[in-house]
CSV table of C-alpha atoms in Angstrom, one decimal:
chain,number,residue,atom,x,y,z
I,1,MET,CA,7.1,-3.5,34.2
I,2,THR,CA,5.7,-1.5,31.4
I,3,GLU,CA,2.6,-3.5,28.8
I,4,ILE,CA,2.1,-2.9,25.4
I,5,GLN,CA,-0.8,-1.4,24.6
I,6,ASN,CA,-1.6,-2.4,21.0
I,7,PRO,CA,0.3,-5.9,20.6
I,8,ILE,CA,0.4,-8.2,17.9
I,9,LEU,CA,1.3,-11.0,20.2
I,10,ASP,CA,-0.7,-11.6,23.1
I,11,VAL,CA,-0.6,-14.4,25.5
I,12,GLN,CA,-2.5,-14.6,28.2
I,13,GLY,CA,-3.0,-17.5,31.4
I,14,LEU,CA,-0.3,-19.6,29.7
I,15,GLU,CA,0.2,-22.9,30.9
I,16,LYS,CA,2.5,-26.3,30.1
I,17,HIS,CA,3.0,-28.9,32.3
I,18,PHE,CA,4.8,-32.3,31.8
I,19,GLY,CA,3.8,-34.5,34.3
I,20,GLY,CA,4.4,-32.9,37.8
I,21,ILE,CA,6.8,-30.3,36.6
I,22,THR,CA,5.5,-26.9,35.4
I,23,ALA,CA,7.4,-25.4,32.6
I,24,ILE,CA,5.0,-22.3,32.0
I,25,GLY,CA,2.9,-21.4,35.0
I,26,GLY,CA,-0.2,-19.2,33.9
I,27,LEU,CA,2.3,-16.7,31.9
I,28,ASP,CA,0.6,-13.2,30.4
I,29,MET,CA,3.1,-11.8,27.5
I,30,ARG,CA,2.1,-9.0,25.4
I,31,VAL,CA,4.6,-8.5,22.2
I,32,GLY,CA,4.4,-5.4,19.9
I,33,GLU,CA,6.1,-4.3,16.8
I,34,GLY,CA,9.8,-4.3,16.3
I,35,ILE,CA,12.7,-6.3,18.1
I,36,THR,CA,11.7,-7.5,21.5
I,37,GLY,CA,14.6,-9.9,23.4
I,38,LEU,CA,13.4,-12.6,25.5
I,39,ILE,CA,16.1,-13.7,28.3
I,40,GLY,CA,16.1,-15.8,31.0
I,41,PRO,CA,18.2,-18.8,32.4
I,42,ASN,CA,18.1,-22.6,31.2
I,43,GLY,CA,14.9,-24.3,32.5
I,44,ALA,CA,13.4,-20.4,32.7
I,45,GLY,CA,10.8,-22.1,30.0
I,46,LYS,CA,11.4,-19.6,26.5
I,47,THR,CA,11.6,-22.7,24.1
I,48,THR,CA,8.3,-24.4,26.0
I,49,PHE,CA,7.2,-20.8,25.3
I,50,PHE,CA,7.8,-20.9,21.4
I,51,ASN,CA,6.6,-24.3,21.5
I,52,CYS,CA,3.2,-23.7,22.9
I,53,VAL,CA,2.6,-20.0,20.9
I,54,THR,CA,3.8,-21.6,17.8
I,55,GLY,CA,1.5,-25.0,17.9
I,56,ALA,CA,4.7,-27.6,18.2
I,57,LEU,CA,2.9,-28.2,21.6
I,58,THR,CA,-0.7,-27.6,23.1
I,59,PRO,CA,-1.1,-25.4,25.9
I,60,ASP,CA,-2.8,-27.4,29.3
I,61,ALA,CA,-4.5,-23.6,29.9
I,62,GLY,CA,-4.6,-19.9,28.3
I,63,ARG,CA,-4.9,-18.1,25.2
I,64,VAL,CA,-2.5,-17.1,22.4
I,65,ALA,CA,-3.9,-14.2,20.2
I,66,PHE,CA,-1.9,-12.8,17.0
I,67,ALA,CA,-3.0,-9.9,15.0
I,68,ASP,CA,-6.6,-10.2,16.8
I,69,GLY,CA,-6.9,-13.9,16.0
I,70,ASP,CA,-7.2,-17.0,18.5
I,71,ILE,CA,-4.4,-19.2,17.3
I,72,THR,CA,-4.2,-21.2,20.4
I,73,GLY,CA,-3.7,-24.9,19.8
I,74,LYS,CA,-4.0,-25.2,15.9
I,75,ARG,CA,-0.9,-26.8,14.2
I,76,PRO,CA,2.1,-25.0,13.1
I,77,SER,CA,0.9,-25.1,10.0
I,78,ALA,CA,-2.2,-23.1,10.7
I,79,VAL,CA,0.1,-20.7,12.6
I,80,ALA,CA,2.3,-20.2,9.8
I,81,GLN,CA,-0.5,-19.4,7.5
I,82,GLU,CA,-1.5,-16.6,10.1
I,83,GLY,CA,1.7,-14.9,9.8
I,84,LEU,CA,3.7,-16.2,12.8
I,85,VAL,CA,6.6,-18.6,12.1
I,86,ARG,CA,9.8,-19.5,14.4
I,87,THR,CA,13.8,-20.4,13.9
I,88,PHE,CA,14.9,-23.5,16.2
I,89,GLN,CA,18.5,-23.9,18.3
I,90,ILE,CA,19.6,-26.3,15.9
I,91,PRO,CA,18.6,-25.2,12.1
I,92,ARG,CA,16.1,-27.9,10.4
I,93,GLU,CA,17.2,-27.7,6.6
I,94,LEU,CA,16.7,-31.0,4.3
I,95,PRO,CA,20.3,-31.8,4.3
I,96,GLU,CA,20.1,-34.2,1.2
I,97,MET,CA,18.7,-31.4,-1.1
I,98,THR,CA,20.3,-28.0,-2.2
I,99,VAL,CA,19.9,-25.0,-0.6
I,100,ARG,CA,18.3,-23.6,-3.6
I,101,GLU,CA,15.9,-26.6,-3.0
I,102,ASN,CA,15.5,-26.0,0.4
I,103,LEU,CA,14.6,-22.3,-0.1
I,104,GLN,CA,11.8,-23.0,-3.3
I,105,LEU,CA,9.9,-25.1,-0.9
I,106,ALA,CA,9.4,-22.2,1.5
I,107,PRO,CA,6.9,-20.2,-0.3
I,108,ARG,CA,3.1,-20.7,0.6
I,109,GLY,CA,0.4,-21.4,-1.9
I,110,GLN,CA,2.8,-22.5,-4.5
I,111,SER,CA,0.6,-24.1,-7.2
I,112,GLY,CA,2.1,-27.3,-7.4
I,113,GLU,CA,0.8,-27.7,-3.7
I,114,ARG,CA,-2.9,-28.3,-4.9
I,115,LEU,CA,-3.3,-31.0,-6.6
I,116,ALA,CA,-5.6,-29.9,-9.9
I,117,GLN,CA,-2.5,-27.7,-10.6
I,118,ALA,CA,0.2,-30.4,-10.3
I,119,TRP,CA,-2.1,-32.7,-12.8
I,120,LEU,CA,-2.6,-29.5,-15.4
I,121,ARG,CA,1.0,-28.2,-15.6
I,122,GLY,CA,-0.6,-24.9,-17.2
I,123,ASP,CA,1.0,-21.4,-17.3
I,124,GLU,CA,-0.4,-20.5,-13.9
I,125,PHE,CA,2.0,-23.3,-12.7
I,126,ALA,CA,5.0,-22.3,-14.9
I,127,ASP,CA,4.5,-18.6,-13.9
I,128,ASP,CA,4.9,-19.7,-10.0
I,129,GLU,CA,7.2,-21.9,-10.9
I,130,ARG,CA,9.5,-18.8,-12.3
I,131,ARG,CA,8.2,-16.7,-9.5
I,132,VAL,CA,9.4,-19.2,-6.5
I,133,ARG,CA,12.8,-19.4,-8.5
I,134,GLU,CA,13.4,-15.9,-8.5
I,135,LYS,CA,12.3,-15.2,-4.3
I,136,ALA,CA,14.6,-17.8,-3.6
I,137,ALA,CA,17.1,-16.4,-5.4
I,138,GLU,CA,16.6,-12.7,-4.2
I,139,MET,CA,16.4,-13.9,-0.6
I,140,ALA,CA,19.7,-16.1,-0.8
I,141,GLU,CA,21.3,-12.6,-2.3
I,142,PHE,CA,20.1,-10.8,0.6
I,143,LEU,CA,21.4,-13.2,3.5
I,144,GLU,CA,24.6,-13.4,1.1
I,145,ILE,CA,23.9,-17.0,1.0
I,146,ASP,CA,23.7,-16.8,-2.7
I,147,HIS,CA,27.3,-18.3,-3.4
I,148,VAL,CA,26.2,-21.7,-2.0
I,149,LEU,CA,22.8,-22.1,-4.0
I,150,ASP,CA,23.6,-25.3,-5.3
I,151,ALA,CA,25.5,-26.7,-2.4
I,152,LYS,CA,23.8,-29.6,-0.4
I,153,ALA,CA,22.2,-27.8,2.9
I,154,GLY,CA,24.0,-30.4,5.1
I,155,THR,CA,27.6,-29.2,3.9
I,156,LEU,CA,27.1,-25.6,5.3
I,157,SER,CA,28.3,-24.4,8.4
I,158,GLY,CA,26.5,-23.8,11.3
I,159,GLY,CA,26.1,-20.2,10.8
I,160,GLN,CA,25.1,-20.6,6.9
I,161,ARG,CA,22.6,-23.2,8.4
I,162,LYS,CA,21.1,-20.4,10.3
I,163,LEU,CA,21.2,-18.2,7.5
I,164,LEU,CA,19.1,-20.6,5.3
I,165,GLU,CA,16.4,-20.8,8.5
I,166,LEU,CA,16.2,-17.4,8.1
I,167,ALA,CA,15.8,-17.4,4.8
I,168,ARG,CA,13.2,-20.0,4.4
I,169,VAL,CA,10.9,-18.6,7.3
I,170,LEU,CA,11.3,-15.3,5.5
I,171,LEU,CA,9.8,-16.7,2.4
I,172,THR,CA,6.8,-17.9,3.9
I,173,GLU,CA,5.9,-14.1,4.1
I,174,PRO,CA,5.7,-13.8,7.8
I,175,ASP,CA,4.4,-10.6,9.9
I,176,MET,CA,6.4,-11.9,13.0
I,177,ILE,CA,9.2,-14.5,13.8
I,178,LEU,CA,10.4,-16.3,16.9
I,179,LEU,CA,13.9,-16.5,16.8
I,180,ASP,CA,15.2,-19.0,19.0
I,181,GLU,CA,19.1,-18.4,19.9
I,182,PRO,CA,19.9,-17.6,16.0
I,183,LEU,CA,23.7,-16.6,17.0
I,184,ALA,CA,24.2,-20.0,19.0
I,185,GLY,CA,27.4,-21.4,17.5
I,186,VAL,CA,28.0,-18.5,15.3
I,187,ASN,CA,31.2,-17.1,14.2
I,188,PRO,CA,31.4,-13.0,15.0
I,189,THR,CA,31.6,-12.4,11.3
I,190,LEU,CA,28.6,-14.2,10.2
I,191,GLU,CA,26.9,-13.3,13.7
I,192,GLN,CA,27.2,-9.5,12.8
I,193,LYS,CA,25.9,-10.5,9.2
I,194,ILE,CA,22.5,-11.7,11.0
I,195,LEU,CA,21.8,-8.7,13.6
I,196,ASP,CA,22.8,-6.6,10.2
I,197,ARG,CA,19.7,-8.6,8.1
I,198,ILE,CA,17.6,-8.6,11.2
I,199,HIS,CA,17.7,-5.0,11.4
I,200,ASP,CA,16.9,-4.5,7.9
I,201,LEU,CA,13.9,-6.7,8.2
I,202,GLU,CA,12.4,-4.5,11.0
I,203,SER,CA,13.1,-1.1,9.0
I,204,GLN,CA,10.7,-3.7,6.2
I,205,GLY,CA,8.0,-3.9,8.8
I,206,TYR,CA,8.9,-6.9,10.5
I,207,SER,CA,8.5,-8.2,14.1
I,208,PHE,CA,11.0,-10.5,15.9
I,209,LEU,CA,11.1,-11.9,19.6
I,210,PHE,CA,14.6,-12.9,19.9
I,211,ILE,CA,15.3,-15.4,22.6
I,212,GLU,CA,19.4,-15.0,23.3
I,213,HIS,CA,21.8,-15.9,26.2
I,214,ASP,CA,24.5,-12.7,25.4
I,215,ILE,CA,23.1,-9.9,27.4
I,216,ASP,CA,25.3,-7.6,25.5
I,217,VAL,CA,23.7,-8.5,22.2
I,218,ILE,CA,19.9,-8.3,23.6
I,219,MET,CA,20.5,-5.2,25.1
I,220,GLU,CA,22.3,-3.6,21.8
I,221,THR,CA,20.0,-5.0,19.5
I,222,CYS,CA,16.5,-4.8,21.1
I,223,GLU,CA,14.1,-2.0,22.0
I,224,ARG,CA,12.3,-3.5,24.5
I,225,VAL,CA,13.3,-6.7,26.5
I,226,VAL,CA,11.4,-9.8,28.4
I,227,VAL,CA,12.5,-11.3,31.3
I,228,MET,CA,11.4,-15.1,32.1
I,229,HIS,CA,11.8,-16.8,35.2
I,230,GLN,CA,10.5,-20.3,36.5
I,231,GLY,CA,8.1,-20.5,33.5
I,232,GLN,CA,6.6,-16.7,34.4
I,233,VAL,CA,7.3,-13.3,33.5
I,234,LEU,CA,9.7,-11.5,35.8
I,235,THR,CA,9.7,-8.1,34.4
I,236,SER,CA,9.7,-6.1,31.1
I,237,GLY,CA,10.8,-2.9,29.6
I,238,GLU,CA,13.2,-0.8,27.6
I,239,PRO,CA,17.0,-2.1,27.9
I,240,ALA,CA,18.2,0.1,30.0
I,241,ASP,CA,15.4,0.0,32.8
I,242,VAL,CA,15.5,-4.1,32.6
I,243,LYS,CA,19.6,-4.0,33.0
I,244,SER,CA,19.2,-1.7,36.3
I,245,ASP,CA,16.1,-4.0,37.7
I,246,ASP,CA,17.4,-5.1,40.8
I,247,ARG,CA,15.5,-8.4,40.4
I,248,VAL,CA,17.3,-8.8,37.2
I,249,ILE,CA,20.6,-8.3,38.5
I,250,GLU,CA,20.5,-10.4,40.9
I,251,ALA,CA,18.8,-13.5,39.1
I,252,TYR,CA,20.4,-13.4,35.5
I,253,LEU,CA,22.8,-10.7,35.1
I,254,GLY,CA,25.3,-10.9,38.5
I,255,GLU,CA,28.3,-8.5,38.0
I,256,GLU,CA,28.2,-7.9,34.4
I,257,VAL,CA,25.7,-5.5,34.5
């Protein structure tokens, strides 16, 4: 197992129990810059780990540090303010609103969010609204969903909904994004589009922790891979090393490697 010397995300001794079931049992994980893959069988605790890190669940023990700040047990909105955001296996768009409206809700710190500004509606408010509209349109173009900007979000295909969710997350201007199966249910064309955009974003300085069940995608996309098993980290390292690890082969990959 190789360690990250200067992690962005540093999790130590994380525990989460549901009654008598231990979902996460004293997990240690350090994640650095770039694209890191997170693999493991169903029930390994990957999504529970995401939920504990991003505030959807409160850990029973342990510490979560992000960019040198302690975010343990903070609410999801507070974690997002620190620059750590996540997507979900099932996208959570607002289906009755248009794609454009969904995107324009995403940026942080809008003037209209402050009561005084909402009443005053002065030049700052107008400038802010214009900036948000422009950023939403630019992000839609970058992710190639600009042609559905005025469609109801609930009418989008599964792949388009994944792209919308990624766009909304990016508009919060995060430092790291936790991707929970972003390719699940996506057709091959859109899958490649999402992967291409992830690589583009990495080149712009974004970092990702990426849950995905397609081992080939993980090995081809990620610079580092972490393997979870029964709420613990089994091993981590470069894709070639992880793929050839006998424990990983036996537990997860079988003959496909």
